[in-house]
Coordinates of C-alpha atoms and ligand atoms in Angstrom, one line a residue:
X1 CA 77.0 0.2 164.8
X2 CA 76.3 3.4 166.6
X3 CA 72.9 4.9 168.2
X4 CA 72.6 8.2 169.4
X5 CA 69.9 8.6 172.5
X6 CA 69.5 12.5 172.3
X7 CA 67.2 15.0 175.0
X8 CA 67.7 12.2 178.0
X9 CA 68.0 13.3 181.6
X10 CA 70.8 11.2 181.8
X11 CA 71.4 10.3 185.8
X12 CA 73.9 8.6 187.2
X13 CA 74.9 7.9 191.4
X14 CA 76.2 11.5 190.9
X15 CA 74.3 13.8 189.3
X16 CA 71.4 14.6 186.4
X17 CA 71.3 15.9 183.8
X18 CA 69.9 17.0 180.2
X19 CA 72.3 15.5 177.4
X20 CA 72.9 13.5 174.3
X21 CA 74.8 10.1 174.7
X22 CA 76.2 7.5 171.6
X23 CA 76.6 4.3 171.8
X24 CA 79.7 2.9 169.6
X25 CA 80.3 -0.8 169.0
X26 CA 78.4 -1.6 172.5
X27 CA 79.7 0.9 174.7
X28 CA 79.4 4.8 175.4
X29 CA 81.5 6.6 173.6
X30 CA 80.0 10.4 174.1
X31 CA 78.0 12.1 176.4
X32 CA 77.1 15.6 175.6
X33 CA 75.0 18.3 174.8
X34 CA 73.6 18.4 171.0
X35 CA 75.8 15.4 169.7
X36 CA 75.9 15.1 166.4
X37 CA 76.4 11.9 164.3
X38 CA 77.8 12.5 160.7
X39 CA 78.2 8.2 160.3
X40 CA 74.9 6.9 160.1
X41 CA 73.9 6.2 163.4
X42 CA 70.1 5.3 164.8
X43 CA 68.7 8.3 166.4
X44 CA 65.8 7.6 169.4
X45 CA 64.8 10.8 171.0
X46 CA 64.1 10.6 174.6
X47 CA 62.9 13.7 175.7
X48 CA 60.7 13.4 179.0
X49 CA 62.7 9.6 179.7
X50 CA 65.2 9.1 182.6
X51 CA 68.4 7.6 180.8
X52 CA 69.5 5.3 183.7
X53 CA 72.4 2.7 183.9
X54 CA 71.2 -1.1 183.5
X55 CA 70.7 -2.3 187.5
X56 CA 73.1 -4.3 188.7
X57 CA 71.3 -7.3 191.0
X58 CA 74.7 -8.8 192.6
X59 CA 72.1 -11.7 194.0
X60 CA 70.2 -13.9 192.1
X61 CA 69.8 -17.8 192.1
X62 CA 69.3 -19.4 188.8
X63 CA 68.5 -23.1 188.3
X64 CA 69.5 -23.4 191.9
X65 CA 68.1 -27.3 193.3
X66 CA 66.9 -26.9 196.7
X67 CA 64.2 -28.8 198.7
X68 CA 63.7 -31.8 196.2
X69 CA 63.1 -29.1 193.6
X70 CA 64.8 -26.5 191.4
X71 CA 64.6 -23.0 191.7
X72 CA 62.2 -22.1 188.7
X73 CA 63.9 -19.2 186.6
X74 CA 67.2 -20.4 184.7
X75 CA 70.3 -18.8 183.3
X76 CA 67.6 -17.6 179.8
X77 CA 64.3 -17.4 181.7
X78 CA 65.9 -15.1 184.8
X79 CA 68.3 -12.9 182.7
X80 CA 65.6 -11.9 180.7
X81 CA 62.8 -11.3 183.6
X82 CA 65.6 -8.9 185.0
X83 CA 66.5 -7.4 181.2
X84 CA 62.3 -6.3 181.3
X85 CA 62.6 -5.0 184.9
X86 CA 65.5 -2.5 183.8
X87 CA 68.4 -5.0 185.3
X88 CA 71.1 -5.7 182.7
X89 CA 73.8 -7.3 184.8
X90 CA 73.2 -10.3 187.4
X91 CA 75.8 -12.0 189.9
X92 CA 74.7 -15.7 190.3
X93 CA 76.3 -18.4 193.1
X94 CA 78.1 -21.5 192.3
X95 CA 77.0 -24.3 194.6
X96 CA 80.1 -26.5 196.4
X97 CA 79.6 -29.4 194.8
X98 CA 83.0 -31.0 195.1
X99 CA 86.3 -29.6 196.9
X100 CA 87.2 -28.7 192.9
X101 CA 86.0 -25.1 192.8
X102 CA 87.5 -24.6 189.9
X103 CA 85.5 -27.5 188.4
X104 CA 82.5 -26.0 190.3
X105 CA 82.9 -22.7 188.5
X106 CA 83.2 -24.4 184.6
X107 CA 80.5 -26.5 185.4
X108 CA 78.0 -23.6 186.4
X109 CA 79.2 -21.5 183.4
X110 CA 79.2 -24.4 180.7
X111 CA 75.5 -24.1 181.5
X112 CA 74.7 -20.8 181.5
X113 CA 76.8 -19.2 179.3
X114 CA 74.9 -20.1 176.1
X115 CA 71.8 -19.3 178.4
X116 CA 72.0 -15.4 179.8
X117 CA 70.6 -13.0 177.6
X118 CA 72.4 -10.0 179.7
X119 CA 75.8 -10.0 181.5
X120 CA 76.5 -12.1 184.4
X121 CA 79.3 -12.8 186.7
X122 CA 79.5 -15.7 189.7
X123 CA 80.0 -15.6 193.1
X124 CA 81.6 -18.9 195.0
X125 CA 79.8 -20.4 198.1
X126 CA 82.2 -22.3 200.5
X127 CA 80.2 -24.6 201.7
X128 CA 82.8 -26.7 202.8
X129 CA 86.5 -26.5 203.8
X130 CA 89.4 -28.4 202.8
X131 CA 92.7 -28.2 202.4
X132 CA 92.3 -28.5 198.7
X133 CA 89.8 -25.9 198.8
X134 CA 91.8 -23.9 201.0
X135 CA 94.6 -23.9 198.0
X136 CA 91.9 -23.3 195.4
X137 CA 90.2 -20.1 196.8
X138 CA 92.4 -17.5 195.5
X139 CA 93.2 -19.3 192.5
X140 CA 89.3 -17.7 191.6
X141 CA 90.4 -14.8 191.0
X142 CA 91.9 -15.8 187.8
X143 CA 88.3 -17.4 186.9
X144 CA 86.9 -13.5 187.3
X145 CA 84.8 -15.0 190.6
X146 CA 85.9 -12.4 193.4
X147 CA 83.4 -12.9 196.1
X148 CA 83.0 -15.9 197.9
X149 CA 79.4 -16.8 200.1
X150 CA 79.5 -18.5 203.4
X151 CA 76.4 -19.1 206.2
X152 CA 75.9 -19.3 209.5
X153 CA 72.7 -21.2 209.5
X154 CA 71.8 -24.5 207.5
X155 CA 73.6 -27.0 209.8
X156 CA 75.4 -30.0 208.3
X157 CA 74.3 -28.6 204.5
X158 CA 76.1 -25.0 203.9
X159 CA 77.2 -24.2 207.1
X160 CA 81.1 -23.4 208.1
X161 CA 82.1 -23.3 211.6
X162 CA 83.6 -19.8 213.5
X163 CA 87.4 -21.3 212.8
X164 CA 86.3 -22.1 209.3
X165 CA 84.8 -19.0 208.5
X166 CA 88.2 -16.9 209.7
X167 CA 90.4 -18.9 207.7
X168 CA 88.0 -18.5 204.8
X169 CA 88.5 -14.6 205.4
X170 CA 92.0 -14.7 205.9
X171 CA 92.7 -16.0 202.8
X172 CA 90.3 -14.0 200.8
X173 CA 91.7 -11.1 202.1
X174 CA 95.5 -11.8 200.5
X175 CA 93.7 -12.7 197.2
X176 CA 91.6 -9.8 197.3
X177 CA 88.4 -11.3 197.2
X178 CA 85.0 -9.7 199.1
X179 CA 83.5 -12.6 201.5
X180 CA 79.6 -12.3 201.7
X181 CA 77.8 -13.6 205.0
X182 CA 74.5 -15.1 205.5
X183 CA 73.7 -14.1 208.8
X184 CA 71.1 -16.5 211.3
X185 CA 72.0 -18.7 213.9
X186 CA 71.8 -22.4 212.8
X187 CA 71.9 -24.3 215.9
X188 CA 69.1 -21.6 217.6
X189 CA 67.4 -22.5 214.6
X190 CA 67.3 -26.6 214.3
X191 CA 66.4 -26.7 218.0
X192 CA 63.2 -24.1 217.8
X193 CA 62.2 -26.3 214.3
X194 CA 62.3 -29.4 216.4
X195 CA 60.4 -28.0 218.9
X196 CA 58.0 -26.5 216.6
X197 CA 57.5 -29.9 214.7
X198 CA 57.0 -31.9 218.0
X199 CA 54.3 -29.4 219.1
X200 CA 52.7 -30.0 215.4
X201 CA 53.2 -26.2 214.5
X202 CA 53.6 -26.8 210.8
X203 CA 51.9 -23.6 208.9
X204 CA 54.4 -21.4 207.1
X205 CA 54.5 -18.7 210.3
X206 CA 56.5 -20.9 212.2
X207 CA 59.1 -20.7 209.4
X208 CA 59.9 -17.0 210.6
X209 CA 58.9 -17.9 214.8
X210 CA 62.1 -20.5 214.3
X211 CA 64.3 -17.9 212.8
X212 CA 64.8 -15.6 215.7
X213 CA 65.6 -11.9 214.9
X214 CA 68.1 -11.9 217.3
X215 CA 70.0 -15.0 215.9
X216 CA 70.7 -13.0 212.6
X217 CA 71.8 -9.9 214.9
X218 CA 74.1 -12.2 217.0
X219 CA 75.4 -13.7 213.9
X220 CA 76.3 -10.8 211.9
X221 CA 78.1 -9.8 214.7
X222 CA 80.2 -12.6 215.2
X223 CA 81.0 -12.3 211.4
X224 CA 82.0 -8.9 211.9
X225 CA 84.1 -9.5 214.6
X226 CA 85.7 -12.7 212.6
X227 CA 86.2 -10.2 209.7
X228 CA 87.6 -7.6 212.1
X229 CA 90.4 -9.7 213.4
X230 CA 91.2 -11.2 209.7
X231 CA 91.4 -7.9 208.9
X232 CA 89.6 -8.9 206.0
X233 CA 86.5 -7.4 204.3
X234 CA 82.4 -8.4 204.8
X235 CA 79.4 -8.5 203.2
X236 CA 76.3 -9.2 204.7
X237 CA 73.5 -10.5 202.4
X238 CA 70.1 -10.2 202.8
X239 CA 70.1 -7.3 206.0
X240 CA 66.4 -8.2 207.4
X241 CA 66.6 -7.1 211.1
X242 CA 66.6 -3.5 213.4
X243 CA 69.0 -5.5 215.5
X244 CA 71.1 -6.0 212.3
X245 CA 71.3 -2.1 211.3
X246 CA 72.5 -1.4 214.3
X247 CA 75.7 -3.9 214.7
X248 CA 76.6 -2.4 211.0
X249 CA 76.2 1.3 212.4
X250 CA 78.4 0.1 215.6
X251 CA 80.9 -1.2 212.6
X252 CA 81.1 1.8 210.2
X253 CA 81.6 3.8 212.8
X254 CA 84.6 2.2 213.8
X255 CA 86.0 2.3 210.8
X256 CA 85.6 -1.9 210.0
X257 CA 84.6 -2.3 206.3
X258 CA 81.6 -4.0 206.9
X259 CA 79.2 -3.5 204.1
X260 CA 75.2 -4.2 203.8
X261 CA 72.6 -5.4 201.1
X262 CA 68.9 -5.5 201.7
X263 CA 66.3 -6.6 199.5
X264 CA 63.1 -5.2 198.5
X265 CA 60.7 -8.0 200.3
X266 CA 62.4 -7.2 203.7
X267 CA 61.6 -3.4 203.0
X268 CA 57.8 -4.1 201.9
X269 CA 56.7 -7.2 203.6
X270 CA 56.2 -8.3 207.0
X271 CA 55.9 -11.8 208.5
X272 CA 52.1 -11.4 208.3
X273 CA 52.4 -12.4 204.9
X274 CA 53.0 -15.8 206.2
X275 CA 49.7 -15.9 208.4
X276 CA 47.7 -15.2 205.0
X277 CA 46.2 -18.9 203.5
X278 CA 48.6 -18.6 200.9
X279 CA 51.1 -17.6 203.0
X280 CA 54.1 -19.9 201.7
X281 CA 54.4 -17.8 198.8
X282 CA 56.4 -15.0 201.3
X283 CA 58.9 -17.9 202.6
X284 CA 62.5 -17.1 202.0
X285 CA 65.5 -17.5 204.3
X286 CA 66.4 -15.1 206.6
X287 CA 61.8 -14.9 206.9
X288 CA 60.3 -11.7 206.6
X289 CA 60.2 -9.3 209.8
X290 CA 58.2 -6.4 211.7
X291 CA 57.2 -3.0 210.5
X292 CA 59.5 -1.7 213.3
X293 CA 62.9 -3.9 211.5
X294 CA 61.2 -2.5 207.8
X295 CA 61.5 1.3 209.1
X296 CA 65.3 0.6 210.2
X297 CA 66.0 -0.5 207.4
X298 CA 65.1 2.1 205.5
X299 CA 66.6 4.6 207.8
X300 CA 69.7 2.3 206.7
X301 CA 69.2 2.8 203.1
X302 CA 69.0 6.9 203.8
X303 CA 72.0 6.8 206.1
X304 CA 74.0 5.1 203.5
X305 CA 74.8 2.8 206.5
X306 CA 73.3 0.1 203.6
X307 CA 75.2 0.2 200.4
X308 CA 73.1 -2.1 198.1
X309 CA 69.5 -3.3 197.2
X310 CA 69.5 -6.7 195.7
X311 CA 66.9 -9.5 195.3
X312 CA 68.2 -13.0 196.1
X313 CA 65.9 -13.9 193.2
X314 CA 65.1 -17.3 193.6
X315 CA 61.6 -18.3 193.0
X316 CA 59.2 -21.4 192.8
X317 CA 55.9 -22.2 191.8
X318 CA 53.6 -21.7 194.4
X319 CA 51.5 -24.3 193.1
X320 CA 54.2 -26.6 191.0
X321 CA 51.1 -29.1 190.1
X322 CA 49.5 -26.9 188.0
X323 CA 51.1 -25.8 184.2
X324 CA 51.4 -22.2 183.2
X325 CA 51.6 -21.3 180.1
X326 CA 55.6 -19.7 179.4
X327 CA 56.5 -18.6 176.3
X328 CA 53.7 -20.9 174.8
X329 CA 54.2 -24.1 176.4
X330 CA 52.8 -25.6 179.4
X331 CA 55.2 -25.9 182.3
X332 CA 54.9 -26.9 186.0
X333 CA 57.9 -26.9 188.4
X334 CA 57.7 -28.5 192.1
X335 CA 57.1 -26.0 194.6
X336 CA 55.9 -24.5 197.4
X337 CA 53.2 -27.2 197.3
X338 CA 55.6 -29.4 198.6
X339 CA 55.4 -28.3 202.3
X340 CA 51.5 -27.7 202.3
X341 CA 51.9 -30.0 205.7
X342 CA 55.1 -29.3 206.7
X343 CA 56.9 -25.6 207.2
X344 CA 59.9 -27.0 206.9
X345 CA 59.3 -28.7 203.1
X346 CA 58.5 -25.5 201.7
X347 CA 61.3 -24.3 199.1
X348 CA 62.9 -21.0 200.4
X349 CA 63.1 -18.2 198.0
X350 CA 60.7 -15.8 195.7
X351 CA 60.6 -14.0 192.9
X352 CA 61.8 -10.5 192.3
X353 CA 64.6 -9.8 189.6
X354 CA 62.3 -8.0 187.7
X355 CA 60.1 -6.4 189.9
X356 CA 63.5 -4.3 192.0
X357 CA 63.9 -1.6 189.6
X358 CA 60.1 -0.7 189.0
X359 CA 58.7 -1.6 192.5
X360 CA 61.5 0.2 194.0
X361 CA 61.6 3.5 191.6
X362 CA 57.4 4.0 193.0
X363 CA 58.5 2.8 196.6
X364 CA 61.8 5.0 196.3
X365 CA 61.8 7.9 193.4
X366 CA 58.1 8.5 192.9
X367 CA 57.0 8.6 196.5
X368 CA 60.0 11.5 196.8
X369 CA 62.1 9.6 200.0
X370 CA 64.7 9.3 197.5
X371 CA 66.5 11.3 194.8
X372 CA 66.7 9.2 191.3
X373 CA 70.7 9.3 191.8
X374 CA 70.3 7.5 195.4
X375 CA 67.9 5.0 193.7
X376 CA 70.9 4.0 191.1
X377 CA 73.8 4.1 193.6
X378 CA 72.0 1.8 195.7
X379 CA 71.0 -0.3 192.3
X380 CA 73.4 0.0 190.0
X381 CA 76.2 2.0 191.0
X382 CA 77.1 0.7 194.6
X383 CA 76.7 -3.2 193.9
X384 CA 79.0 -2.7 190.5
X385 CA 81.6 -0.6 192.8
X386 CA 81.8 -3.8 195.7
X387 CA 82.1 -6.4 193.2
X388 CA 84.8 -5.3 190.7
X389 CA 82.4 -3.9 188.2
X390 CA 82.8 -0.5 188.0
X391 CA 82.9 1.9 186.2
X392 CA 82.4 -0.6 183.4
X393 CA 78.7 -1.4 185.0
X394 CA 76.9 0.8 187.1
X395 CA 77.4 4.4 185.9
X396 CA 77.0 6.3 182.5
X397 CA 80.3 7.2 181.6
X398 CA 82.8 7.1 178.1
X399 CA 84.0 3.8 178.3
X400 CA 81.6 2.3 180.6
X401 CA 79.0 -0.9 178.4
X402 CA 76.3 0.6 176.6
X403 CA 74.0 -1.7 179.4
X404 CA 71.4 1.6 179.3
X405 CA 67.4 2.1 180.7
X406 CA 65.1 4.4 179.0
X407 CA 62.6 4.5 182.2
X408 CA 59.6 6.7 181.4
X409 CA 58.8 8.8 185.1
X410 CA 55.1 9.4 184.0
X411 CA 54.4 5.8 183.0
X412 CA 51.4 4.2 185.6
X413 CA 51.1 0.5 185.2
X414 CA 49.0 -1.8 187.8
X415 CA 51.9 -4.6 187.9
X416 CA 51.7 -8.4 188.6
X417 CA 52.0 -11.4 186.6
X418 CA 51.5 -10.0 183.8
X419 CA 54.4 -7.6 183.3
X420 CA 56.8 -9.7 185.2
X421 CA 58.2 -12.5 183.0
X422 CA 59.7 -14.1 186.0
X423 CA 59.3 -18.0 185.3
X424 CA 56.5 -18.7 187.9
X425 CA 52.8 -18.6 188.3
X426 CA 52.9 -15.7 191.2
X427 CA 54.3 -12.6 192.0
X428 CA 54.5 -10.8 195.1
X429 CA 53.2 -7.5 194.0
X430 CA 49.8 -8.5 192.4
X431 CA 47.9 -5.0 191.4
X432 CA 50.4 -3.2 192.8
X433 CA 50.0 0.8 191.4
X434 CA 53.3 1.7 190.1
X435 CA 54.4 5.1 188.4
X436 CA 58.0 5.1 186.6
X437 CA 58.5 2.1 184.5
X438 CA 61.6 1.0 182.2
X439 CA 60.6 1.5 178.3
X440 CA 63.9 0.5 176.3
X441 CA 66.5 -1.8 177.7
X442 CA 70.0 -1.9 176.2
X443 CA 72.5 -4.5 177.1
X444 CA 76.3 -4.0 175.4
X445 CA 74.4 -1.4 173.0
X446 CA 71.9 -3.7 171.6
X447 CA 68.1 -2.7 172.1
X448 CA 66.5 -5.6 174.3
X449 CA 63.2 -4.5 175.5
X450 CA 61.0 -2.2 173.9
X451 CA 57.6 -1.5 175.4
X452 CA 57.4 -4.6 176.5
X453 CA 58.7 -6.7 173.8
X454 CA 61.7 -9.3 174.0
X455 CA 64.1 -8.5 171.5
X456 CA 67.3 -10.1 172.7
X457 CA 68.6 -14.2 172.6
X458 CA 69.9 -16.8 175.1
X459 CA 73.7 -16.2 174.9
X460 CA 73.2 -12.9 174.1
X461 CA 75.1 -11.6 177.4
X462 CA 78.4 -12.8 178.3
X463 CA 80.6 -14.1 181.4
X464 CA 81.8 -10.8 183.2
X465 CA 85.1 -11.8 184.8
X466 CA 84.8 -9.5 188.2
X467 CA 88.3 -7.3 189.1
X468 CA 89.3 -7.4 192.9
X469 CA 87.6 -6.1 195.6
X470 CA 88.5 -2.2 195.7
X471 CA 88.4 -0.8 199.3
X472 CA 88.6 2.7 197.9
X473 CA 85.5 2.4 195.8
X474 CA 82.4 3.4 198.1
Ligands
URP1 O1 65.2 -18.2 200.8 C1 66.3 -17.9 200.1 N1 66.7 -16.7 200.2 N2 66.9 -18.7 199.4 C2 68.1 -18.6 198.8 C3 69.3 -19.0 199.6 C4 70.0 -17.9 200.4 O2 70.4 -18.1 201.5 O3 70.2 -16.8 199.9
ZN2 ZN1 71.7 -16.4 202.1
ZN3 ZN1 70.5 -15.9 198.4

């Protein structure tokens, strides 16, 4: 089966430009001016449209439990709410549940395999640390899972300890795997909670007054250093703080291969979110920040001192009592009602898969701070390059998967709920004016979206297994 896109402005991290590209048996297999396709191949002509690379969101949490609850989007509902935001590849996280990763790893994918409708590959969080698991870390690499996840923060649940955290570096760094940090300070934070629940402080503001800016400074720091003396490589998740930016700067410039994601809520939203009445629908872990941390940020981003834009995609009803109606059934999952009295009870997370591409091409492209090839090298071509997915995600190139966006510059849309298919009964950028939407979505060469209709299946994308980390790819 072959398809021939012809009069695209086909852009890449690199460059743009006006040419023809065919698809052959789900990948590209031409790019060029005035192709021409003797064997019958579909022709869709895409003069005026942007013919991008599927994003790459290398952090999203599917079906995750957390809180008494479940995150609401799973391995069919969130690949697809990405597929109509323009993002054909996600990177989910397999929870620790025993000292078997290897276990941990076939369980996660004996669900969601038959579930994604666009590629996928896992990360591994290391949770905590045995000798077993110890032994099983680099035996991951085999599995195709070459990043592992560890945290500062959540005490006694995710956490590892300093010593923990450099032995889990050491030993990704012989088997060549990337290890991601989440970056707060967990003790800082149980003992301002404490305090916070004794005084009877218990409305979702005091979610981001017990998460301290500075702890998630101080903590990327200390993983830095700890990745420093492993010699090893980092990647810190979820970059939310001014103070953060400027420990990576202090890094890069020393040469340490330290590399940073951010995530569209931290670049759009500040903690007054959380004073507003429905305020819980902005909690998320690291909490939302100042306008001063959202402009250092952004400098980030244009300094290239930040490498990736992801979401950490995982949402929950706001108000899990009451059914919306999803793909024609009723459905209600607990959610952020279940902390109404209590800060601490709300499930952390929100929606966003599907709102990256198109919130961020208006926020990014349209507005002119960016150029169209710095929106996919922080989107698509960056993320695929740090986590053993390039060239074969990311870019538009011969050989590369046929996982293409037809995005339409001119298109103007007031988003929300109803564009978003995210599996939830919010989203965080209600009537929000957006020019430049995704019109056609390809994944492995098939047509998936077209102008807003779902044309793909669950099981429809496939396992990626991830090569190693690449220090030479930037
Ligand atoms: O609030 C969030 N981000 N929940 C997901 C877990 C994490 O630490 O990324
Ligand atoms: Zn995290
Ligand atoms: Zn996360």
């Amino acid at each position: 089966m072959k398809t021939l896109i012809k009069n695209g402005k086909i852009v890449t991290e690199e460059k743009s430009f006006l040419a023809d590209l065919l698809i052959e048996d789900g990948k590209i297999s031409q790019i060029g001016s005035d192709l021409h396709e003797r064997e019958a191949a579909e022709e869709i002509d895409a003069m005026g449209l942007f013919v991008l690379p599927g994003g790459v969101d290398v952090h999203v949490h599917l079906d995750l439990p957390m809180a008494g609850t479940i995150s609401s989007d799973d391995h069919f509902t969130g690949t697809r709410a990405a597929a109509f935001g323009g993002t054909t590849t996600v990177i989910d996280f397999v929870s620790q549940d025993s000292d078997n990763l290897l276990e941990c790893v076939e369980n996660l994918r004996a669900k969601a395999d038959k579930k994604v409708s666009v590629d996928y590959g896992l990360h591994m969080n290391i949770t905590h640390l045995t000798q077993e698991t110890e032994k099983q870390i680099p035996l991951l690499v085999d599995m195709g899972v070459t990043s592992i996840k560890v945290f500062t923060a959540y005490n006694n649940r995710l956490r590892l300890q300093d010593g923990e955290i450099f032995k889990v570096l050491r030993i990704a760094r012989e088997a060549g795997l990337l290890t991601m940090l989440h970056a707060e300070n967990g003790d800082l934070i149980d003992l301002l909670i404490q305090e916070a629940l004794a005084a009877r402080h218990t409305t979702p503001i005091w979610h981001a007054r017990t998460r301290p800016a500075w702890g998630a400074a101080e903590a990327l720091l200390r993983g830095a250093a700890l990745a420093v003396i492993a010699d090893a490589p980092l990647y810190v998740v979820h970059m939310n703080t001014r103070g953060e930016v400027d420990l990576l700067q202090y890094a890069l410039q020393n040469h340490f291969p330290v590399y940073g994601e951010t995530c569209p809520q931290y670049l759009l939203f500040t903690q007054d979110e959380l004073e507003r009445s429905d305020g819980a629908k902005w909690i998320c872990s690291p909490p939302l920040r100042t306008k001063d941390d959202q402009t250092r940020l952004w400098e980030g981003l244009k300094t290239g001192l930040i490498k990736t834009i992801a979401t950490d995609h995982c949402p929950f009803f706001y108000n899990g009592k009451q059914p919306i109606k999803y793909d024609g059934v009723d459905i209600a999952i607990a959610g952020k009602e279940l902390g109404k009295d209590d800060f601490t009870k709300i499930p952390n997370g929100l929606p966003g898969v599907g709102d990256r591409l198109p919130v961020l091409w208006t926020e990014m492209v349209t507005s002119k701070r960016f150029t169209e090839n710095e929106f996919v090298a922080l989107t698509s071509a960056n993320p695929a390059k740090l986590f053993g997915l390039y060239p074969r995600k990311g870019t538009l190139k011969p050989g590369s998967d046929a996982d293409i966006v037809l995005w339409d510059p001119c298109k103007e849309i007031y988003y929300g709920i109803a564009y978003a298919q995210h599996r939830t009964d919010y989203n965080l950028y209600e009537g929000w004016r957006l020019k430049g939407y995704p019109v056609q979505v390809f994944s492995n060469g098939k047509l998936i979206v077209k102008d807003g209709e779902w044309y793909g299946r669950p099981g429809g994308g496939r396992f990626i297994q991830r090569k190693v980390f690449d220090r030479s790819l930037k």
